[in-house]
Short mmCIF file of C-alpha atoms in Angstrom, two decimals:
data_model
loop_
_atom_site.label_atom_id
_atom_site.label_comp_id
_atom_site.label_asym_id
_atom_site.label_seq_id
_atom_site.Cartn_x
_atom_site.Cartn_y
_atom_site.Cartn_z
CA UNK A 1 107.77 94.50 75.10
CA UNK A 2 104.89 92.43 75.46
CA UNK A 3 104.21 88.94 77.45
CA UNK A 4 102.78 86.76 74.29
CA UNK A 5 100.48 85.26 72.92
CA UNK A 6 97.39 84.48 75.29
CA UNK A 7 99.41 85.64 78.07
CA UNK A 8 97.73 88.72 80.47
CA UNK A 9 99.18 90.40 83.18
CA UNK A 10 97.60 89.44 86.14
CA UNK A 11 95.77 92.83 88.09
CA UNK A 12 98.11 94.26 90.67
CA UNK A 13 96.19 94.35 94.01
CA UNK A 14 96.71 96.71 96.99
CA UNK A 15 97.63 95.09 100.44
CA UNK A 16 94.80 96.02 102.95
CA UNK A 17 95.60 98.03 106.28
CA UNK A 18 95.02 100.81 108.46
CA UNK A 19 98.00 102.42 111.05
CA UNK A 20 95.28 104.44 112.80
CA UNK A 21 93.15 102.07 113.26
CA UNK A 22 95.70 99.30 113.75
CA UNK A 23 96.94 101.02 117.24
CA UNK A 24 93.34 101.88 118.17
CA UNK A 25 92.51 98.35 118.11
CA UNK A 26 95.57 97.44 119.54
CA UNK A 27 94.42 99.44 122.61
CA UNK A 28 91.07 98.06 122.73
CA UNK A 29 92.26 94.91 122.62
CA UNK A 30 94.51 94.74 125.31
CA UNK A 31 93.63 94.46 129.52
CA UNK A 32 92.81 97.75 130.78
CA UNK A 33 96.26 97.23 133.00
CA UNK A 34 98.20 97.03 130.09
CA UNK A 35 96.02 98.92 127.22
CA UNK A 36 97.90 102.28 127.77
CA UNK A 37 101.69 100.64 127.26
CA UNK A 38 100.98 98.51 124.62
CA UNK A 39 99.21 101.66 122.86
CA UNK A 40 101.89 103.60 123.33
CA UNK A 41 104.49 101.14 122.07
CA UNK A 42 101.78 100.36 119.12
CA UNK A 43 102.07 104.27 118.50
CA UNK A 44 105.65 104.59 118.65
CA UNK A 45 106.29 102.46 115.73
CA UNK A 46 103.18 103.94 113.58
CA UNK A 47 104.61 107.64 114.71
CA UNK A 48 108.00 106.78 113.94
CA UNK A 49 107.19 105.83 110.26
CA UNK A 50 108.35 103.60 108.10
CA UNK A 51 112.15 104.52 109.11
CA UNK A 52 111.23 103.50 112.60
CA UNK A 53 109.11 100.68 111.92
CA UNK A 54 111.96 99.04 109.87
CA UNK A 55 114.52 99.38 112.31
CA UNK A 56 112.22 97.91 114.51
CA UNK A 57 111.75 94.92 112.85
CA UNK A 58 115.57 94.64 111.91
CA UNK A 59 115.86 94.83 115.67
CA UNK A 60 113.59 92.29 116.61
CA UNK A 61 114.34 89.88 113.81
CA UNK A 62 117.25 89.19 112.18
CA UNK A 63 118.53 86.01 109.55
CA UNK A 64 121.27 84.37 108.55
CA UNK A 65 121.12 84.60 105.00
CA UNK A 66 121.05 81.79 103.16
CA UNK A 67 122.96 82.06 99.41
CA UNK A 68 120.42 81.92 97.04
CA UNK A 69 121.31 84.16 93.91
CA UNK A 70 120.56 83.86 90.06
CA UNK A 71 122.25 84.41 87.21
CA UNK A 72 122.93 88.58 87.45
CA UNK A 73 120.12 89.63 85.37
CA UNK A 74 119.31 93.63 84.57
CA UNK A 75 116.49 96.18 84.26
CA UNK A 76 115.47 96.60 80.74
CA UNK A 77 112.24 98.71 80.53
CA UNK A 78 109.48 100.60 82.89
CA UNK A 79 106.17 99.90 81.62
CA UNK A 80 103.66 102.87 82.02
CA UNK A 81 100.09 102.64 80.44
CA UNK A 82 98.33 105.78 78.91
CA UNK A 83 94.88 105.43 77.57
CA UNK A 84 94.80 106.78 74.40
CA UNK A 85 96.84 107.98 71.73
CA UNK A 86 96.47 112.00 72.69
CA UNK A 87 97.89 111.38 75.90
CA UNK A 88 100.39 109.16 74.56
CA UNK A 89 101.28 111.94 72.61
CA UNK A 90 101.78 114.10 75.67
CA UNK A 91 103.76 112.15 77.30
CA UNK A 92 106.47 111.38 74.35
CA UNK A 93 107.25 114.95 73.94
CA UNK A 94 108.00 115.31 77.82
CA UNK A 95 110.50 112.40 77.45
CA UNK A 96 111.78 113.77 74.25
CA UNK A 97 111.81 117.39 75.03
CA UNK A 98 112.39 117.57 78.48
CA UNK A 99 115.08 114.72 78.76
CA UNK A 100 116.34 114.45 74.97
CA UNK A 101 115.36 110.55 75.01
CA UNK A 102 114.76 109.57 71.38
CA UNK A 103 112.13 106.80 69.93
CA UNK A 104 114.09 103.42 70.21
CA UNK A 105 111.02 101.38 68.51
CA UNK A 106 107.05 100.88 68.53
CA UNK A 107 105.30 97.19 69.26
CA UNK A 108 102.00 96.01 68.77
CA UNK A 109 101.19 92.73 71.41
CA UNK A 110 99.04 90.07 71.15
CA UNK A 111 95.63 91.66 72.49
CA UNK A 112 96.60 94.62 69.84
CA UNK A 113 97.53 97.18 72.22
CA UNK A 114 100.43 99.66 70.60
CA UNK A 115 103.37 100.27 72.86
CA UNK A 116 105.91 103.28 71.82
CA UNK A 117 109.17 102.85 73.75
CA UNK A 118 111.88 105.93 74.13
CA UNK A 119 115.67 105.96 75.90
CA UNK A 120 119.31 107.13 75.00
CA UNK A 121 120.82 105.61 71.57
CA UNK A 122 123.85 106.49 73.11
CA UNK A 123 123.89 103.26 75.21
CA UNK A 124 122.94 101.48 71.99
CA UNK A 125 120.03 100.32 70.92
CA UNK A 126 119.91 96.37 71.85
CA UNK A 127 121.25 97.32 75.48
CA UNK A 128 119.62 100.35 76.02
CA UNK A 129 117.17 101.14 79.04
CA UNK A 130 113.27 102.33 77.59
CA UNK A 131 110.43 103.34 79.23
CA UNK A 132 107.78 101.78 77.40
CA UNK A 133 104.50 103.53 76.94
CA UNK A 134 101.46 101.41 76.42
CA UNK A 135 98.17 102.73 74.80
CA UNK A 136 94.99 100.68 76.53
CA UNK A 137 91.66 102.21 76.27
CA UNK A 138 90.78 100.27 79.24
CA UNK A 139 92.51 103.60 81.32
CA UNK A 140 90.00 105.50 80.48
CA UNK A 141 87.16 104.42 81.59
CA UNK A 142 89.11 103.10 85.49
CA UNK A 143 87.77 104.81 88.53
CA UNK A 144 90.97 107.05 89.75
CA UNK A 145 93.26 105.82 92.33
CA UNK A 146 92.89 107.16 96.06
CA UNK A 147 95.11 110.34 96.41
CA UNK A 148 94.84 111.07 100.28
CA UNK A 149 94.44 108.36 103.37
CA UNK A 150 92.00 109.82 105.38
CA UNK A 151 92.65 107.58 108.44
CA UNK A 152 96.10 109.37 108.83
CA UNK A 153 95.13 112.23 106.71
CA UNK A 154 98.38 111.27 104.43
CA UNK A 155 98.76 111.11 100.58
CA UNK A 156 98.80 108.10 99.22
CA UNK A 157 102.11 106.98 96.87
CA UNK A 158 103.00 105.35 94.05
CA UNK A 159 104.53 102.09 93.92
CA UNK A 160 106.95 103.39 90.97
CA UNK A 161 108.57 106.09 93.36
CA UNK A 162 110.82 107.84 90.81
CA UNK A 163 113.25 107.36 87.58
CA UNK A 164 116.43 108.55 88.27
CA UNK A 165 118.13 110.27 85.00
CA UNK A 166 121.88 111.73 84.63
CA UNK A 167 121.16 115.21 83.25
CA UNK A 168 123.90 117.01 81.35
CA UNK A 169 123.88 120.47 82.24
CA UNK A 170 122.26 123.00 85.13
CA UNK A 171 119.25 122.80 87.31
CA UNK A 172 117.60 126.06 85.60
CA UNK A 173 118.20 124.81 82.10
CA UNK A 174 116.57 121.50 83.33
CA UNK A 175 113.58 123.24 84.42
CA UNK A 176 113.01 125.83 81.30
CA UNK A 177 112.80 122.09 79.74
CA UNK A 178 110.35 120.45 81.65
CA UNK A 179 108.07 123.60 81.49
CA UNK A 180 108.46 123.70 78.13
CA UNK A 181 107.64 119.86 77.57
CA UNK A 182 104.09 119.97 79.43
CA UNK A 183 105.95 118.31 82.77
CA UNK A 184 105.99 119.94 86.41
CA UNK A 185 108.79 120.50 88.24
CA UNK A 186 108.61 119.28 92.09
CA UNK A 187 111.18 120.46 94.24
CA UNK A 188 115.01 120.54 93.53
CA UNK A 189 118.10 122.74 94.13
CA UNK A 190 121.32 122.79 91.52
CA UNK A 191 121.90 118.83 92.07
CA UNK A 192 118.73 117.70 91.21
CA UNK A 193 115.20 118.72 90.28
CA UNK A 194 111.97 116.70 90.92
CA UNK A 195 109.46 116.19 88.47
CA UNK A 196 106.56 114.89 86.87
CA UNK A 197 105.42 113.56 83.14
CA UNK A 198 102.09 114.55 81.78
CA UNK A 199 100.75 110.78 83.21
CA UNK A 200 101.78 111.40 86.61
CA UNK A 201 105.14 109.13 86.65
CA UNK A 202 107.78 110.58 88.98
CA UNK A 203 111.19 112.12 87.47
CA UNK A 204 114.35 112.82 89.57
CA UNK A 205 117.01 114.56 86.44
CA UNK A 206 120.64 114.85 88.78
CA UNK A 207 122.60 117.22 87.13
CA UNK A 208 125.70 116.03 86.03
CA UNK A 209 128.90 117.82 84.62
CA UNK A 210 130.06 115.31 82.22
CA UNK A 211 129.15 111.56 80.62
CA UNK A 212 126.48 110.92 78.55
CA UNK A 213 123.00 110.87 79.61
CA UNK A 214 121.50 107.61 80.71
CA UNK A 215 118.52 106.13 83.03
CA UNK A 216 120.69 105.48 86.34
CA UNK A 217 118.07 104.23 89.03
CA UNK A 218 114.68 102.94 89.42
CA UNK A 219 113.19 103.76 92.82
CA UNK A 220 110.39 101.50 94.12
CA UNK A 221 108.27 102.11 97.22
CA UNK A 222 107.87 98.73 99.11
CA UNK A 223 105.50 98.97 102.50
CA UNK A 224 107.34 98.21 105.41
CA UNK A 225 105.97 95.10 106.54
CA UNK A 226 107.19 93.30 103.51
CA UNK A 227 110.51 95.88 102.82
CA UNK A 228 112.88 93.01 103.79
CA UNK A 229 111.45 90.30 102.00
CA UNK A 230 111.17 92.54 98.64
CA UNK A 231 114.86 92.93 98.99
CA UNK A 232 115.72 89.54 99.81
CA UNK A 233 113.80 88.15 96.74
CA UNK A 234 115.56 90.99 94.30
CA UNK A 235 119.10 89.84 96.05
CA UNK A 236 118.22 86.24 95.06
CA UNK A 237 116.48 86.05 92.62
CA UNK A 238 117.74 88.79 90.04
CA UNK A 239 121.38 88.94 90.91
CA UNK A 240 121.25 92.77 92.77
CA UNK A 241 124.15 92.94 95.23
CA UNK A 242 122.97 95.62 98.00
CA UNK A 243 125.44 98.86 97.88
CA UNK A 244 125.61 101.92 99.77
CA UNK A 245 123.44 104.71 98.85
CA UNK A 246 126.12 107.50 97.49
CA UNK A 247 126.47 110.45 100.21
CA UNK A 248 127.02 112.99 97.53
CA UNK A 249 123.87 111.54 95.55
CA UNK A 250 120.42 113.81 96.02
CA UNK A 251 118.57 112.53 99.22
CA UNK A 252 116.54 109.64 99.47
CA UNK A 253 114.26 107.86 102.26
CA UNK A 254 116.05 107.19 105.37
CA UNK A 255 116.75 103.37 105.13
CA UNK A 256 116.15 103.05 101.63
CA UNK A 257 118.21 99.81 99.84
CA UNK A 258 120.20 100.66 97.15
CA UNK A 259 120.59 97.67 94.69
CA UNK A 260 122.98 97.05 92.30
CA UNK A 261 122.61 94.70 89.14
CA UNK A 262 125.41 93.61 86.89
CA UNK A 263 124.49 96.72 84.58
CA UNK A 264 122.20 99.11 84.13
CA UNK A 265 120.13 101.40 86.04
CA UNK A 266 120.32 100.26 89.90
CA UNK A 267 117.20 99.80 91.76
CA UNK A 268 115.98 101.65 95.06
CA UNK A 269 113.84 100.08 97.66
CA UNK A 270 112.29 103.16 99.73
CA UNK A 271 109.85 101.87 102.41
CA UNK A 272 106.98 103.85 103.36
CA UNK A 273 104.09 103.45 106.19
CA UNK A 274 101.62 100.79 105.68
CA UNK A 275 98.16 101.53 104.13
CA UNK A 276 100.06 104.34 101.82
CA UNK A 277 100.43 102.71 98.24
CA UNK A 278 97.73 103.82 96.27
CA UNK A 279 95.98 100.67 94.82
CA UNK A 280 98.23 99.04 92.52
CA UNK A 281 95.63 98.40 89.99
CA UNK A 282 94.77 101.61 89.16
CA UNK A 283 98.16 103.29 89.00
CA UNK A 284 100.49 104.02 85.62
CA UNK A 285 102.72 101.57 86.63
CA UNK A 286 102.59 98.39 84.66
CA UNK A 287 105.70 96.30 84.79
CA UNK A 288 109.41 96.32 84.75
CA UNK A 289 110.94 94.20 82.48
CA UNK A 290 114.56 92.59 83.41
CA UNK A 291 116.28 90.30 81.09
CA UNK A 292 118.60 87.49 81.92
CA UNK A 293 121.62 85.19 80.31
CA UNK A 294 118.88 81.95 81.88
CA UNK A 295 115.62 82.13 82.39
CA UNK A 296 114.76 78.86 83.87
CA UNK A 297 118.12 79.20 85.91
CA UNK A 298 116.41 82.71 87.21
CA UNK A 299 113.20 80.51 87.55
CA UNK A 300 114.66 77.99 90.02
CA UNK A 301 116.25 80.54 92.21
CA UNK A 302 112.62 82.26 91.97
CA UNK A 303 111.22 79.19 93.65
CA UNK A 304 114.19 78.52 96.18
CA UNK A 305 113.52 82.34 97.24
CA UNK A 306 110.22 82.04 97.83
CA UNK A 307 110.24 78.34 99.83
CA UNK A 308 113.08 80.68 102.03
CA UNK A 309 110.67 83.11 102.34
CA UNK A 310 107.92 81.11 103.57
CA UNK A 311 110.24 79.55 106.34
CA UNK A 312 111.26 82.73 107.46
CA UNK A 313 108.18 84.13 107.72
CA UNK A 314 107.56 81.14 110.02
CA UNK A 315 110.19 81.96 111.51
CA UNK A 316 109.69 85.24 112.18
CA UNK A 317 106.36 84.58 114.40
CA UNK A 318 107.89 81.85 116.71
CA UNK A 319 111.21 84.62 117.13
CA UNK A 320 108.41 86.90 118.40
CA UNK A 321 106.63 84.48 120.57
CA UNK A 322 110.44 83.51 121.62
CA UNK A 323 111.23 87.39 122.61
CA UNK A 324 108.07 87.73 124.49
CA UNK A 325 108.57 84.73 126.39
CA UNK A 326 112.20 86.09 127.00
CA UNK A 327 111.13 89.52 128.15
CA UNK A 328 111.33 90.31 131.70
CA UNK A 329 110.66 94.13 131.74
CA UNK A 330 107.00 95.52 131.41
CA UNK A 331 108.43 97.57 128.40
CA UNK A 332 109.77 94.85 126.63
CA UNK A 333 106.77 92.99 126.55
CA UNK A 334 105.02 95.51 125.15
CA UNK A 335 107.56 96.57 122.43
CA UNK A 336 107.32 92.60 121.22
CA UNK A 337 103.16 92.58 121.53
CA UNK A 338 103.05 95.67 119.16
CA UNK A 339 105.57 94.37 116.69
CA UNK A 340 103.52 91.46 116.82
CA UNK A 341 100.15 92.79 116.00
CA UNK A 342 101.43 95.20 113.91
CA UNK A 343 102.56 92.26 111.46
CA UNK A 344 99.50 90.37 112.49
CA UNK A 345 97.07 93.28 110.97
CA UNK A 346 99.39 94.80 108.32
CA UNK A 347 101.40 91.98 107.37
CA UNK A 348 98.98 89.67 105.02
CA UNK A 349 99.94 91.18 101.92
CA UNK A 350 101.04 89.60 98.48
CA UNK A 351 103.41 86.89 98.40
CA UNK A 352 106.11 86.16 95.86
CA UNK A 353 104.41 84.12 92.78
CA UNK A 354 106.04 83.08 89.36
CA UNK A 355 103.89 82.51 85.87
CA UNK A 356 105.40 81.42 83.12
CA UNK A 357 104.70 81.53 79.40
CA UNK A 358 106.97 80.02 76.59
CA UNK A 359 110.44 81.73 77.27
CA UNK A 360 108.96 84.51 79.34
CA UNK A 361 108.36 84.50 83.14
CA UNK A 362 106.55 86.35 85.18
CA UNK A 363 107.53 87.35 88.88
CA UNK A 364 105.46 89.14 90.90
CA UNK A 365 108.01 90.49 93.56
CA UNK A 366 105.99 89.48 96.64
CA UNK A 367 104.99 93.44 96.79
CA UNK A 368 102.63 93.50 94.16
CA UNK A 369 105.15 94.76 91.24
CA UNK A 370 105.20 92.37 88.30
CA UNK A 371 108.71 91.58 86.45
CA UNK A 372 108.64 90.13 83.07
CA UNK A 373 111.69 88.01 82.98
CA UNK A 374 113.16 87.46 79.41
CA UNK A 375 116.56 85.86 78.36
CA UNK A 376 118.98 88.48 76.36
CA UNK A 377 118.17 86.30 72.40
CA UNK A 378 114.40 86.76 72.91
CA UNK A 379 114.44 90.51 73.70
CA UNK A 380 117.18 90.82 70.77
CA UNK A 381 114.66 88.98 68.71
CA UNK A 382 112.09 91.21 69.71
CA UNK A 383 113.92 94.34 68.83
CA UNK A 384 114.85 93.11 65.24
CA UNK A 385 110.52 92.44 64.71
CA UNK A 386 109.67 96.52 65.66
CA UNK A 387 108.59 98.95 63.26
CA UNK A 388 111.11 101.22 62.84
CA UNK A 389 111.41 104.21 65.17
#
């Protein structure tokens, strides 16, 4: 499923930011009565991780949510680019072999670039979740993401954190399947097993006893300065009503968001440190696509979410100033001075931006993740024009 005519995804860009070197500025910053406190309260939310850096900020700041939802709209495809047709290749029988998808259609776009998308028939074909695999040459001759953050001496991650699929059967047949298929299996135990396709995008297959297979969650990682904002925009703009993760479900992130559309697979928010995402540009990870009963109604709410978001982000400085005005202990202060510069370094990252083009939109989810917004006719449409599988 391509954009149109003319119309080109815009590049995704990494945020910029450093932990380490965030608190060791902090500390240089500061008076030399105060530069060991507000270090160590600088270091206590970088230490703490993203878990700890989220509560901190739920702590510190917290919104009366204004109702701003669209029309309940759902996940339709992952988009994942290969560069050419060998690896393309590769990756189809890992999807095929390992997880028994099938070919639900092939699509050539407007710049000419060939697109092969697989999924379960059994949800049928027009409502079926794919994960689209695009062939562009241009992947072959990109520089290679960062793999390890040597300022924290930490891998970096992917923004596409996993695809969650209902596999029938056990753990050990699971993995005889992805060895077989040219995957790698992770880590796992008899609920789940952790893998990984041929191009690097993360698989999580939970082992189910009965029910036909299906895609049931797409797992993002959002950095945590933004974490809140990325799920307020999904709330309001798409529909998602936030659930509770399931307890007997395979582990997740502490804090991770659990979103749930109308139907279709749910989608996971996991946040991670800041200055972990490897750069968004250079990733597999294209696009999701989501499709919706009105666009331009999605559109609207698109644009109330964002003029929200820019008030509260407003808001969120002079709450800050408020609180450290406020504070009376030496503790306090220094807990509010930390969260403060912590956002002020880590926190100018992408904001929330719509395109459009004919019926399509395009969202870019204030993260850096691009949705391609299309109303339910047009993607039918588009499925009745493929070659067939």
């Amino acid at each position: 499923w391509r954009l149109g005519a003319g119309f080109v995804l815009p590049a995704r860009s990494a945020a910029a930011g450093s932990e380490a070197r965030a608190a060791a500025d902090l500390a240089a910053e500061a008076s030399p009565r105060r530069r060991d406190a507000l270090a160590a309260a600088a270091a206590a939310l970088l230490v703490a991780g993203a878990p700890g850096q989220v509560r901190a900020e739920q702590q510190l700041l917290s919104f009366n949510d204004e109702v701003i939802i669209g029309p309940p709209s759902k996940l339709q495809r992952v988009v994942v680019n290969v560069g050419d047709k060998q690896a393309l290749a590769k990756e189809l029988k890992f999807w095929t072999g390992a997880l028994k998808m099938q070919k639900l259609g092939e699509y050539v776009d407007a710049a000419g670039l060939e697109s092969t998308v697989v999924g379960f028939p059994s949800e049928g074909k027009e409502g079926a979740f794919g994960m689209e695999f695009k062939v562009d040459p241009a992947v072959l001759t990109r520089k290679p993401a960062s793999i390890l953050n040597y300022n924290v001496m930490q891998p970096f991650v992917n923004s596409l954190n996993f695809v969650q699929v209902g596999f029938r059967g056990k753990a050990m047949e699971a993995f005889k399947a992805v060895q077989a298929s040219g995957g790698d299996s992770l880590i796992g135990d008899a609920q789940y097993l952790d893998v990984e396709s041929p191009r690097g995008v993360q698989m999580r297959m939970a082992m189910r006893k009965e029910g036909e297979p299906a895609v049931e969650l797409v797992g993002l990682n959002v950095e945590v300065t933004n974490f809140e904002d990325a799920k307020r925009f999904y709330i309001r703009t798409l529909g998602f009503k936030e659930i509770p993760y399931p307890e007997d479900e395979p582990s997740v992130q502490p804090l991770s968001v659990l979103l749930e559309p109308q139907s279709g697979p749910r989608l996971l928010l996991s946040p991670i440190p800041v200055g972990r995402l490897k750069e968004l540009d250079l990733d597999e990870f294209e696009n999701l696509v989501a499709v919706a009963p009105d666009v331009q109604a999605t559109q609207r709410a698109a644009e109330k979410a964002m003029e929200a978001a820019a008030k509260e982000d407003a808001g969120k400085e002079e709450k800050l100033k408020f609180l450290l005005q406020q504070a009376t202990q030496d503790s306090e202060r220094d807990k509010v001075r930390a969260a403060i510069e912590l956002r002020r370094r880590n926190g100018n990252g992408v904001k929330p931006s719509i395109q459009a083009s004919g019926s399509t939109v395009l969202f870019n989810d204030g993260v850096g993740n691009m949705i391609s917004l299309v109303s339910a006719s047009d993607f039918s449409k588009s499925l009745q024009s493929v070659q067939p599988a």
